[in-house]
Each structure stands twice: as structure tokens, then as C-alpha cells.
């Protein structure tokens, strides 16, 4: 299954044919275990790129196209800004602006990302939009928190932002900065294409006004097979569905392949939230799986706002199993949708999270070989145990 999702399907980025092949495969598989399925469709853009060329007077600089950037050819003088104050003071209209240092220390949240967006990021983006540079060059290092293991990381990854951008290493950026004031020529070969994708929601069990909801995001970042992030989450949903083939309890079970956790505007997440407006109270517990099954270390579970009966049901299901530990709270995945809507949540990942994030996540190294399938089976068994326990709790 992981092989199919990560290798036979070359990419699961939102809007791609591979992404739709993955949601089709998921819908067919989960239906074969007796679940009713619904596809929740949304419009989005897909994006293709053939690289960028950046030169000053014949001297080439190694630059990567910012994901979802518009393409185009520009020849303009270079200006440089490394702090917010410098950016505010820079006359950038029609020029190529190099952002480095403090300004480029962390990935900027996309303009229309609905769940989290710091004021400083909004300020930088709005300054860039009002100053109207012809193009942006970002010189970056690493940002494990937002960009996983990428070096350099793209400062801007936003299909709603219309200034073309490239990014390069801080080292290459310092070399380029020496040419401030000179003419730079930049050719970005990239295109946005209108496309679509969907969530797949699968349901079973009796009472829809009392639901257990299980999430995993099915999309993967551009340029990664996405085995741990998050092919394993989808395999876990399917293993759980298979273990529930004969389930006929009162508690409603909703298994959701969300589509967009690693995409700039989180379209599947926004759609699922809007379709559940006013019905969050029905959710007894929300479970999210992301980054589970890494062959090193243990499975880590973490609890958010769980009432005592659910808290103890989770501990009973998980603590008895080997290789499972309670991990630190984290918020960078879809369980935040439950937390933001005041529902109890359980998140499942791997405890060697730091190693995963700083070395593997969002890169070509995230392949099926780094997954331990036995850990996935254990998690699925623990989840079934938990679900059957919750089904027996008095309402
Ligand atoms: Zn993920």
C-alpha cells in the first residue's frame, strides 16, 4: 500500500493527477471494508516548473523557483533588504529585491492560510505587495519548524501571491548581495494550472450525532514521495477500516483522508471545517495521524483537552503496547482543527520527530524504506481497542 502511494504514484501534491489517483485508491479501498464514502471536491491550482536562471553580467547564481511562483523574465537593478526596517525604507518598484538575514529566517505563512498567520509575516507580505518589486530572490538557511529538512528552504510558497520569486542558499545570497545596484537578469520558467482535488470521508456505525473522527492528510509536499509524511497516516486509516469491517456499534466512525495539510491554502481542511460548522459538538474524539511509523524510536501519542473517561481509555489502549510513549504536545498538523473547535483530540506520530523534521521531512529521502510496518499494525490495533472502548462508554 505504501509502495503504491509513494512510488507507483509519483507525486501526491494537491491538484496533481497523482493526488487524484491517491484519493481514488483510498475511496475504493475504504469502500471495500463496508464504509459509505463521500468525496468533498474543491478547486485549486497545480503548478509545474522547469527551473530558473539568474545571472549578473554573465555570472550565474544557483537559484530555485519558489513553489507556486508565477513565471516570467525580468532584467532589473538589484536592491537588498535584511530587516523589516530596511524593507520599509527600500525603493523596490520594478526592481529585483534580495531578501536575506532576519527577513528570510523563517518561511512566510501564505496570505490566505486560515489557521495561523503571525503579524510579522503579514507585514512583510503586504510591504512586498505594495512596493511592487519585479521579482524576489530569497536567501535562506533552514527552517525545520515550517519547512522540514530543506536547505535552502523556499521563503514564499503561495499560489495567491503574485510577485515571482526564487530562493537560494545564504552563501549564494551573500555572493549576490555584492552586486547591489547592478542589473540582474532572472528567467523563471513556471506555470500555474487550474485544477481540483478532494477529501474522502468514509462513515460507518450507528449514531451520527456521536462521532469518532480519524484524520490523516493524503497530500504530500512537492518533490517528496511522502512515506512518513503522510503515506503512513493513510495506510493507518485503511488498516483501521479493515479492522472495523464487521463493526456495528452505536458510535459513529468517520475516517477522513484530508487533502491539503502540505499545500499553501489547506483547501481540504477549510472545506471539512466549513462542512462541520455547527456540528463540532458531535465529535466525541478527534484523532490525527501524521509522521507515524518511523523505523527509529517509538510511536508517540499526545492528548489535547480530553475528559477523564476518554483520557483513561486512550492510556489503556496505548500504554500497554510496547514501543508506544506519550510524547510532547505539538500543533503543526490537522489535530489543530479539533483543538481550535474545542474538541478533545489525540495525535499520533513518531517520537524521533526532531530527526525526522531536520533530516527527512519534505525531501526525497521520505521513502517507504524508513517505515516499520509492524508499528503501523500496532497503532491500528490500539485504535480499534480504543474505539470499541469508547463505543461502550455511557452517553
Ligand atoms: Zn504531514
CSV table of C-alpha atoms and ligand atoms in Angstrom, one decimal:
chain,number,residue,atom,x,y,z
A,1,UNK,CA,0.0,0.0,0.0
A,2,UNK,CA,2.8,2.4,0.9
A,3,UNK,CA,4.6,1.4,-2.2
A,4,UNK,CA,1.5,2.2,-4.3
A,5,UNK,CA,1.0,5.6,-2.6
A,6,UNK,CA,4.6,6.7,-2.6
A,7,UNK,CA,6.4,5.1,-5.6
A,8,UNK,CA,3.8,3.9,-8.2
A,9,UNK,CA,2.1,7.3,-7.8
A,10,UNK,CA,5.0,9.7,-8.5
A,11,UNK,CA,3.6,12.8,-6.6
A,12,UNK,CA,0.6,13.4,-4.3
A,13,UNK,CA,0.9,17.2,-4.4
A,14,UNK,CA,-2.6,18.8,-4.3
A,15,UNK,CA,-4.0,19.4,-7.8
A,16,UNK,CA,-1.8,16.7,-9.5
A,17,UNK,CA,-3.0,13.6,-11.3
A,18,UNK,CA,-1.2,11.6,-8.6
A,19,UNK,CA,-3.1,13.3,-5.9
A,20,UNK,CA,-6.4,12.3,-7.5
A,21,UNK,CA,-5.1,8.7,-8.1
A,22,UNK,CA,-4.4,8.6,-4.4
A,23,UNK,CA,-7.8,9.8,-3.3
A,24,UNK,CA,-9.5,7.4,-5.8
A,25,UNK,CA,-7.4,4.5,-4.4
A,26,UNK,CA,-8.3,5.5,-0.9
A,27,UNK,CA,-12.0,5.8,-1.7
A,28,UNK,CA,-12.2,2.4,-3.4
A,29,UNK,CA,-10.2,0.7,-0.6
A,30,UNK,CA,-12.2,2.1,2.3
A,31,UNK,CA,-15.5,1.3,0.5
A,32,UNK,CA,-14.4,-2.4,0.2
A,33,UNK,CA,-14.4,-2.5,4.0
A,34,UNK,CA,-18.1,-1.6,4.1
A,35,UNK,CA,-17.8,2.2,4.6
A,36,UNK,CA,-20.0,4.7,2.9
A,37,UNK,CA,-17.8,7.2,1.2
A,38,UNK,CA,-18.2,10.8,0.1
A,39,UNK,CA,-15.8,12.9,-2.0
A,40,UNK,CA,-15.7,16.5,-1.0
A,41,UNK,CA,-14.4,18.3,-4.1
A,42,UNK,CA,-12.6,21.7,-4.2
A,43,UNK,CA,-10.9,23.8,-6.8
A,44,UNK,CA,-7.2,24.5,-6.5
A,45,UNK,CA,-4.1,25.1,-8.7
A,46,UNK,CA,-1.5,22.7,-9.8
A,47,UNK,CA,2.0,24.0,-10.6
A,48,UNK,CA,4.8,23.0,-12.8
A,49,UNK,CA,8.3,24.4,-13.1
A,50,UNK,CA,11.4,23.9,-15.2
A,51,UNK,CA,13.8,25.9,-13.1
A,52,UNK,CA,15.2,29.4,-13.1
A,53,UNK,CA,18.3,31.2,-14.4
A,54,UNK,CA,19.7,34.1,-12.5
A,55,UNK,CA,22.8,36.0,-13.8
A,56,UNK,CA,24.7,39.2,-13.3
A,57,UNK,CA,26.8,40.2,-16.2
A,58,UNK,CA,27.2,36.6,-17.3
A,59,UNK,CA,28.0,35.3,-13.8
A,60,UNK,CA,25.4,32.6,-12.9
A,61,UNK,CA,23.9,32.1,-9.4
A,62,UNK,CA,22.2,28.9,-8.4
A,63,UNK,CA,18.5,29.7,-7.8
A,64,UNK,CA,15.4,27.5,-7.3
A,65,UNK,CA,11.9,28.5,-8.3
A,66,UNK,CA,9.7,29.4,-5.4
A,67,UNK,CA,6.9,26.8,-5.2
A,68,UNK,CA,3.7,28.1,-6.9
A,69,UNK,CA,5.5,31.2,-8.2
A,70,UNK,CA,4.4,32.8,-11.4
A,71,UNK,CA,6.9,32.6,-14.2
A,72,UNK,CA,8.5,35.3,-16.3
A,73,UNK,CA,11.6,37.1,-17.5
A,74,UNK,CA,12.9,40.2,-15.8
A,75,UNK,CA,16.0,42.4,-16.2
A,76,UNK,CA,16.3,45.0,-13.4
A,77,UNK,CA,18.6,46.5,-10.8
A,78,UNK,CA,19.2,44.6,-7.6
A,79,UNK,CA,18.2,46.0,-4.2
A,80,UNK,CA,18.9,44.2,-0.9
A,81,UNK,CA,17.0,44.1,2.4
A,82,UNK,CA,17.7,42.0,5.5
A,83,UNK,CA,15.4,43.6,8.1
A,84,UNK,CA,11.9,44.9,8.3
A,85,UNK,CA,13.2,48.4,8.7
A,86,UNK,CA,15.4,48.1,5.6
A,87,UNK,CA,12.5,46.7,3.6
A,88,UNK,CA,10.3,49.6,4.7
A,89,UNK,CA,13.0,52.1,3.6
A,90,UNK,CA,13.7,50.4,0.3
A,91,UNK,CA,12.5,51.8,-3.0
A,92,UNK,CA,11.8,48.5,-4.8
A,93,UNK,CA,9.3,49.2,-7.6
A,94,UNK,CA,10.3,47.4,-10.8
A,95,UNK,CA,13.5,46.1,-9.2
A,96,UNK,CA,14.7,42.7,-8.2
A,97,UNK,CA,14.8,42.5,-4.4
A,98,UNK,CA,17.1,40.2,-2.5
A,99,UNK,CA,15.6,39.3,1.0
A,100,UNK,CA,18.2,37.9,3.4
A,101,UNK,CA,19.2,37.7,7.1
A,102,UNK,CA,16.4,38.4,9.5
A,103,UNK,CA,13.7,38.8,6.9
A,104,UNK,CA,14.4,35.4,5.4
A,105,UNK,CA,14.9,33.5,8.7
A,106,UNK,CA,11.6,31.6,8.6
A,107,UNK,CA,9.1,30.6,5.9
A,108,UNK,CA,6.4,33.2,5.5
A,109,UNK,CA,2.9,31.9,6.0
A,110,UNK,CA,0.7,32.0,2.8
A,111,UNK,CA,-1.5,35.1,2.6
A,112,UNK,CA,-4.8,33.1,2.8
A,113,UNK,CA,-3.8,30.4,5.2
A,114,UNK,CA,-6.7,30.4,7.5
A,115,UNK,CA,-5.4,28.8,10.7
A,116,UNK,CA,-2.3,30.6,11.7
A,117,UNK,CA,-0.5,33.7,10.5
A,118,UNK,CA,1.9,35.9,12.6
A,119,UNK,CA,1.6,39.7,12.2
A,120,UNK,CA,5.3,40.0,11.2
A,121,UNK,CA,4.7,37.6,8.2
A,122,UNK,CA,1.6,39.6,7.2
A,123,UNK,CA,3.6,42.8,7.4
A,124,UNK,CA,6.4,41.5,5.2
A,125,UNK,CA,4.0,40.2,2.6
A,126,UNK,CA,1.9,43.4,2.5
A,127,UNK,CA,5.1,45.5,2.1
A,128,UNK,CA,6.2,43.4,-0.8
A,129,UNK,CA,2.8,43.7,-2.4
A,130,UNK,CA,2.7,47.5,-2.1
A,131,UNK,CA,6.3,48.1,-3.1
A,132,UNK,CA,5.8,46.0,-6.3
A,133,UNK,CA,9.3,44.6,-7.0
A,134,UNK,CA,9.5,42.9,-10.4
A,135,UNK,CA,10.8,39.7,-8.6
A,136,UNK,CA,12.0,38.4,-5.3
A,137,UNK,CA,15.2,36.5,-4.5
A,138,UNK,CA,15.2,35.0,-1.1
A,139,UNK,CA,18.5,33.8,0.5
A,140,UNK,CA,17.6,31.2,3.2
A,141,UNK,CA,19.2,28.7,5.6
A,142,UNK,CA,17.0,26.1,7.3
A,143,UNK,CA,13.6,26.3,9.0
A,144,UNK,CA,12.8,22.8,10.4
A,145,UNK,CA,9.6,24.1,12.1
A,146,UNK,CA,7.9,25.1,8.9
A,147,UNK,CA,10.0,23.7,6.0
A,148,UNK,CA,11.2,20.3,7.3
A,149,UNK,CA,14.7,19.3,6.2
A,150,UNK,CA,15.0,21.6,3.2
A,151,UNK,CA,18.2,23.7,2.7
A,152,UNK,CA,17.7,26.2,1.4
A,153,UNK,CA,14.0,26.5,2.1
A,154,UNK,CA,11.6,28.5,0.0
A,155,UNK,CA,10.7,31.7,1.8
A,156,UNK,CA,7.5,32.1,-0.1
A,157,UNK,CA,5.3,29.2,-1.1
A,158,UNK,CA,2.0,30.8,-2.0
A,159,UNK,CA,-0.2,30.4,-5.1
A,160,UNK,CA,-2.1,33.5,-4.1
A,161,UNK,CA,0.9,35.8,-4.0
A,162,UNK,CA,1.7,37.3,-7.4
A,163,UNK,CA,5.3,38.6,-7.3
A,164,UNK,CA,7.5,36.0,-9.0
A,165,UNK,CA,10.1,34.5,-6.6
A,166,UNK,CA,13.2,32.3,-6.4
A,167,UNK,CA,15.3,31.2,-3.5
A,168,UNK,CA,18.9,30.3,-2.9
A,169,UNK,CA,21.3,29.4,-0.1
A,170,UNK,CA,22.5,32.1,2.3
A,171,UNK,CA,26.0,31.6,0.9
A,172,UNK,CA,24.9,32.2,-2.7
A,173,UNK,CA,22.8,35.2,-1.4
A,174,UNK,CA,25.9,36.8,0.1
A,175,UNK,CA,27.7,36.5,-3.2
A,176,UNK,CA,24.7,38.0,-5.0
A,177,UNK,CA,24.4,40.9,-2.4
A,178,UNK,CA,27.8,42.2,-3.6
A,179,UNK,CA,26.1,43.1,-6.9
A,180,UNK,CA,23.5,45.5,-5.3
A,181,UNK,CA,22.7,48.3,-7.7
A,182,UNK,CA,23.7,46.3,-10.8
A,183,UNK,CA,21.4,44.8,-13.4
A,184,UNK,CA,20.3,41.3,-12.7
A,185,UNK,CA,18.6,39.1,-15.3
A,186,UNK,CA,16.2,36.5,-14.0
A,187,UNK,CA,14.2,33.9,-16.0
A,188,UNK,CA,11.7,31.9,-14.1
A,189,UNK,CA,10.1,29.0,-16.0
A,190,UNK,CA,7.0,28.1,-14.1
A,191,UNK,CA,3.2,27.9,-14.7
A,192,UNK,CA,0.1,27.7,-12.6
A,193,UNK,CA,-2.7,25.4,-13.9
A,194,UNK,CA,-6.4,25.4,-12.7
A,195,UNK,CA,-7.1,22.0,-11.1
A,196,UNK,CA,-9.1,20.3,-8.5
A,197,UNK,CA,-8.8,17.8,-5.6
A,198,UNK,CA,-11.0,16.2,-2.9
A,199,UNK,CA,-11.2,15.0,0.6
A,200,UNK,CA,-12.6,11.5,1.0
A,201,UNK,CA,-14.9,11.0,4.0
A,202,UNK,CA,-15.8,7.4,4.9
A,203,UNK,CA,-18.5,6.6,7.5
A,204,UNK,CA,-19.8,3.6,9.5
A,205,UNK,CA,-21.6,2.9,12.7
A,206,UNK,CA,-24.9,4.0,14.2
A,207,UNK,CA,-25.3,7.3,15.7
A,208,UNK,CA,-24.1,10.3,13.6
A,209,UNK,CA,-24.7,12.7,16.5
A,210,UNK,CA,-21.8,10.9,18.4
A,211,UNK,CA,-18.8,10.6,16.1
A,212,UNK,CA,-15.2,9.5,16.4
A,213,UNK,CA,-13.3,11.2,13.6
A,214,UNK,CA,-9.9,9.9,12.4
A,215,UNK,CA,-7.8,12.1,10.1
A,216,UNK,CA,-4.7,11.7,8.0
A,217,UNK,CA,-3.6,14.0,5.3
A,218,UNK,CA,-3.3,12.3,1.9
A,219,UNK,CA,-1.4,15.0,0.1
A,220,UNK,CA,2.4,15.3,0.0
A,221,UNK,CA,4.7,18.2,-0.4
A,222,UNK,CA,6.0,18.9,-3.9
A,223,UNK,CA,9.2,16.9,-4.5
A,224,UNK,CA,8.8,14.2,-1.9
A,225,UNK,CA,7.4,10.7,-2.0
A,226,UNK,CA,5.9,11.4,1.4
A,227,UNK,CA,6.1,8.0,3.0
A,228,UNK,CA,6.2,9.1,6.7
A,229,UNK,CA,4.6,12.5,5.8
A,230,UNK,CA,2.0,11.1,5.4
A,231,UNK,CA,1.6,7.9,3.4
A,232,UNK,CA,1.7,6.0,6.8
A,233,UNK,CA,-1.3,8.0,8.0
A,234,UNK,CA,-3.3,6.9,5.0
A,235,UNK,CA,-2.2,3.3,5.5
A,236,UNK,CA,-3.3,3.5,9.2
A,237,UNK,CA,-6.7,4.8,8.2
A,238,UNK,CA,-7.1,1.8,5.8
A,239,UNK,CA,-5.8,-0.7,8.4
A,240,UNK,CA,-8.3,0.6,10.9
A,241,UNK,CA,-11.1,0.5,8.3
A,242,UNK,CA,-10.2,-3.1,7.6
A,243,UNK,CA,-10.2,-4.0,11.3
A,244,UNK,CA,-13.7,-2.4,11.5
A,245,UNK,CA,-15.1,-4.5,8.6
A,246,UNK,CA,-17.6,-6.1,11.0
A,247,UNK,CA,-18.1,-3.0,13.2
A,248,UNK,CA,-21.8,-2.4,14.0
A,249,UNK,CA,-21.6,-0.2,17.2
A,250,UNK,CA,-23.6,2.8,18.1
A,251,UNK,CA,-20.7,5.2,18.0
A,252,UNK,CA,-20.4,6.8,14.5
A,253,UNK,CA,-16.9,6.4,12.9
A,254,UNK,CA,-15.7,8.9,10.4
A,255,UNK,CA,-12.5,8.2,8.6
A,256,UNK,CA,-11.2,11.2,6.6
A,257,UNK,CA,-8.4,11.5,4.1
A,258,UNK,CA,-7.8,15.2,4.3
A,259,UNK,CA,-6.2,16.9,1.3
A,260,UNK,CA,-4.1,20.0,1.8
A,261,UNK,CA,-2.0,19.8,5.0
A,262,UNK,CA,1.1,20.4,3.0
A,263,UNK,CA,-0.4,22.9,0.5
A,264,UNK,CA,-0.4,26.6,0.8
A,265,UNK,CA,-4.1,27.2,1.4
A,266,UNK,CA,-5.1,24.0,3.1
A,267,UNK,CA,-8.2,23.6,0.9
A,268,UNK,CA,-9.3,20.2,2.2
A,269,UNK,CA,-9.0,21.4,5.8
A,270,UNK,CA,-11.0,24.5,5.1
A,271,UNK,CA,-13.7,22.6,3.3
A,272,UNK,CA,-14.0,19.9,6.1
A,273,UNK,CA,-14.3,22.7,8.7
A,274,UNK,CA,-17.0,24.5,6.8
A,275,UNK,CA,-19.0,21.3,6.3
A,276,UNK,CA,-18.9,20.7,10.0
A,277,UNK,CA,-19.8,24.2,11.1
A,278,UNK,CA,-22.3,23.9,14.0
A,279,UNK,CA,-21.7,20.1,14.3
A,280,UNK,CA,-18.4,20.0,16.2
A,281,UNK,CA,-20.3,19.1,19.4
A,282,UNK,CA,-21.0,15.7,17.9
A,283,UNK,CA,-17.3,14.8,17.9
A,284,UNK,CA,-16.5,12.6,20.9
A,285,UNK,CA,-12.8,12.5,20.0
A,286,UNK,CA,-10.7,13.6,17.0
A,287,UNK,CA,-7.7,11.6,16.1
A,288,UNK,CA,-4.9,12.7,13.7
A,289,UNK,CA,-2.1,10.6,12.4
A,290,UNK,CA,0.9,12.3,10.8
A,291,UNK,CA,4.5,11.2,10.8
A,292,UNK,CA,3.8,7.8,12.4
A,293,UNK,CA,5.7,4.5,11.8
A,294,UNK,CA,9.3,5.8,11.6
A,295,UNK,CA,11.6,2.8,11.9
A,296,UNK,CA,13.7,4.5,14.6
A,297,UNK,CA,12.4,5.2,18.1
A,298,UNK,CA,8.8,4.8,19.3
A,299,UNK,CA,5.3,5.8,18.4
A,300,UNK,CA,4.4,9.0,20.3
A,301,UNK,CA,0.8,9.8,21.2
A,302,UNK,CA,-0.3,13.1,22.7
A,303,UNK,CA,-3.7,14.2,24.2
A,304,UNK,CA,-5.4,17.5,24.0
A,305,UNK,CA,-8.4,18.6,26.2
A,306,UNK,CA,-9.6,15.0,26.8
A,307,UNK,CA,-12.1,14.5,29.5
A,308,UNK,CA,-11.2,11.9,32.2
A,309,UNK,CA,-13.1,8.9,30.7
A,310,UNK,CA,-11.6,9.4,27.2
A,311,UNK,CA,-8.1,10.2,28.7
A,312,UNK,CA,-8.1,6.9,30.5
A,313,UNK,CA,-9.5,4.9,27.6
A,314,UNK,CA,-6.6,6.3,25.4
A,315,UNK,CA,-4.0,5.4,28.0
A,316,UNK,CA,-5.4,1.9,28.4
A,317,UNK,CA,-5.3,1.3,24.7
A,318,UNK,CA,-1.8,2.8,24.1
A,319,UNK,CA,0.3,2.4,27.3
A,320,UNK,CA,0.0,-1.4,27.4
A,321,UNK,CA,1.7,-1.7,24.0
A,322,UNK,CA,5.4,-1.8,23.5
A,323,UNK,CA,7.1,1.0,21.5
A,324,UNK,CA,4.4,3.5,22.4
A,325,UNK,CA,5.1,6.5,24.6
A,326,UNK,CA,3.3,9.7,25.5
A,327,UNK,CA,5.1,12.5,23.6
A,328,UNK,CA,5.2,16.2,23.7
A,329,UNK,CA,2.3,18.3,22.6
A,330,UNK,CA,2.7,19.7,19.0
A,331,UNK,CA,0.3,21.7,16.9
A,332,UNK,CA,1.6,21.6,13.3
A,333,UNK,CA,-0.9,19.2,11.8
A,334,UNK,CA,-4.6,18.6,11.4
A,335,UNK,CA,-5.5,17.8,15.0
A,336,UNK,CA,-5.3,21.6,15.4
A,337,UNK,CA,-8.7,21.6,13.7
A,338,UNK,CA,-10.2,19.8,16.6
A,339,UNK,CA,-8.4,21.9,19.2
A,340,UNK,CA,-9.4,25.1,17.6
A,341,UNK,CA,-13.0,23.9,17.7
A,342,UNK,CA,-12.8,22.9,21.4
A,343,UNK,CA,-13.0,19.2,20.8
A,344,UNK,CA,-10.9,16.5,22.5
A,345,UNK,CA,-8.0,15.3,20.3
A,346,UNK,CA,-5.4,12.6,20.1
A,347,UNK,CA,-2.4,13.0,17.8
A,348,UNK,CA,-0.2,10.1,16.7
A,349,UNK,CA,3.4,10.5,15.4
A,350,UNK,CA,6.9,9.2,15.9
A,351,UNK,CA,9.0,10.3,18.9
A,352,UNK,CA,12.1,10.8,16.8
A,353,UNK,CA,10.3,13.8,15.4
A,354,UNK,CA,13.4,16.1,15.6
A,355,UNK,CA,15.4,13.7,13.4
A,356,UNK,CA,12.5,13.3,11.0
A,357,UNK,CA,12.0,17.1,10.7
A,358,UNK,CA,15.6,18.1,10.4
A,359,UNK,CA,16.7,15.4,8.1
A,360,UNK,CA,13.9,13.8,6.2
A,361,UNK,CA,10.5,15.7,6.1
A,362,UNK,CA,9.6,17.3,2.8
A,363,UNK,CA,12.6,15.9,1.0
A,364,UNK,CA,13.2,13.0,-1.5
A,365,UNK,CA,14.5,10.9,1.5
A,366,UNK,CA,11.0,10.4,2.8
A,367,UNK,CA,10.7,6.9,1.2
A,368,UNK,CA,9.0,3.7,2.3
A,369,UNK,CA,12.3,2.1,3.5
A,370,UNK,CA,12.3,4.3,6.6
A,371,UNK,CA,8.9,2.9,7.7
A,372,UNK,CA,8.4,0.0,10.1
A,373,UNK,CA,5.2,-1.7,9.0
A,374,UNK,CA,4.9,-3.6,12.4
A,375,UNK,CA,4.5,-0.2,14.1
A,376,UNK,CA,1.6,0.7,11.9
A,377,UNK,CA,-0.2,-2.6,12.7
A,378,UNK,CA,0.3,-2.0,16.4
A,379,UNK,CA,-1.2,1.5,16.1
A,380,UNK,CA,-4.2,0.3,14.2
A,381,UNK,CA,-4.8,-2.4,16.8
A,382,UNK,CA,-4.6,0.2,19.6
A,383,UNK,CA,-7.0,2.4,17.7
A,384,UNK,CA,-9.6,-0.4,17.3
A,385,UNK,CA,-9.2,-1.2,21.0
A,386,UNK,CA,-9.8,2.5,21.8
A,387,UNK,CA,-12.8,2.8,19.5
A,388,UNK,CA,-14.5,-0.3,20.9
A,389,UNK,CA,-13.9,1.0,24.4
A,390,UNK,CA,-15.4,4.5,23.5
A,391,UNK,CA,-18.4,2.8,21.9
A,392,UNK,CA,-19.1,1.1,25.3
A,393,UNK,CA,-18.9,4.3,27.4
A,394,UNK,CA,-22.2,5.6,28.8
A,395,UNK,CA,-23.5,8.5,26.8
B,1,LIG,ZN1,2.3,15.9,7.5
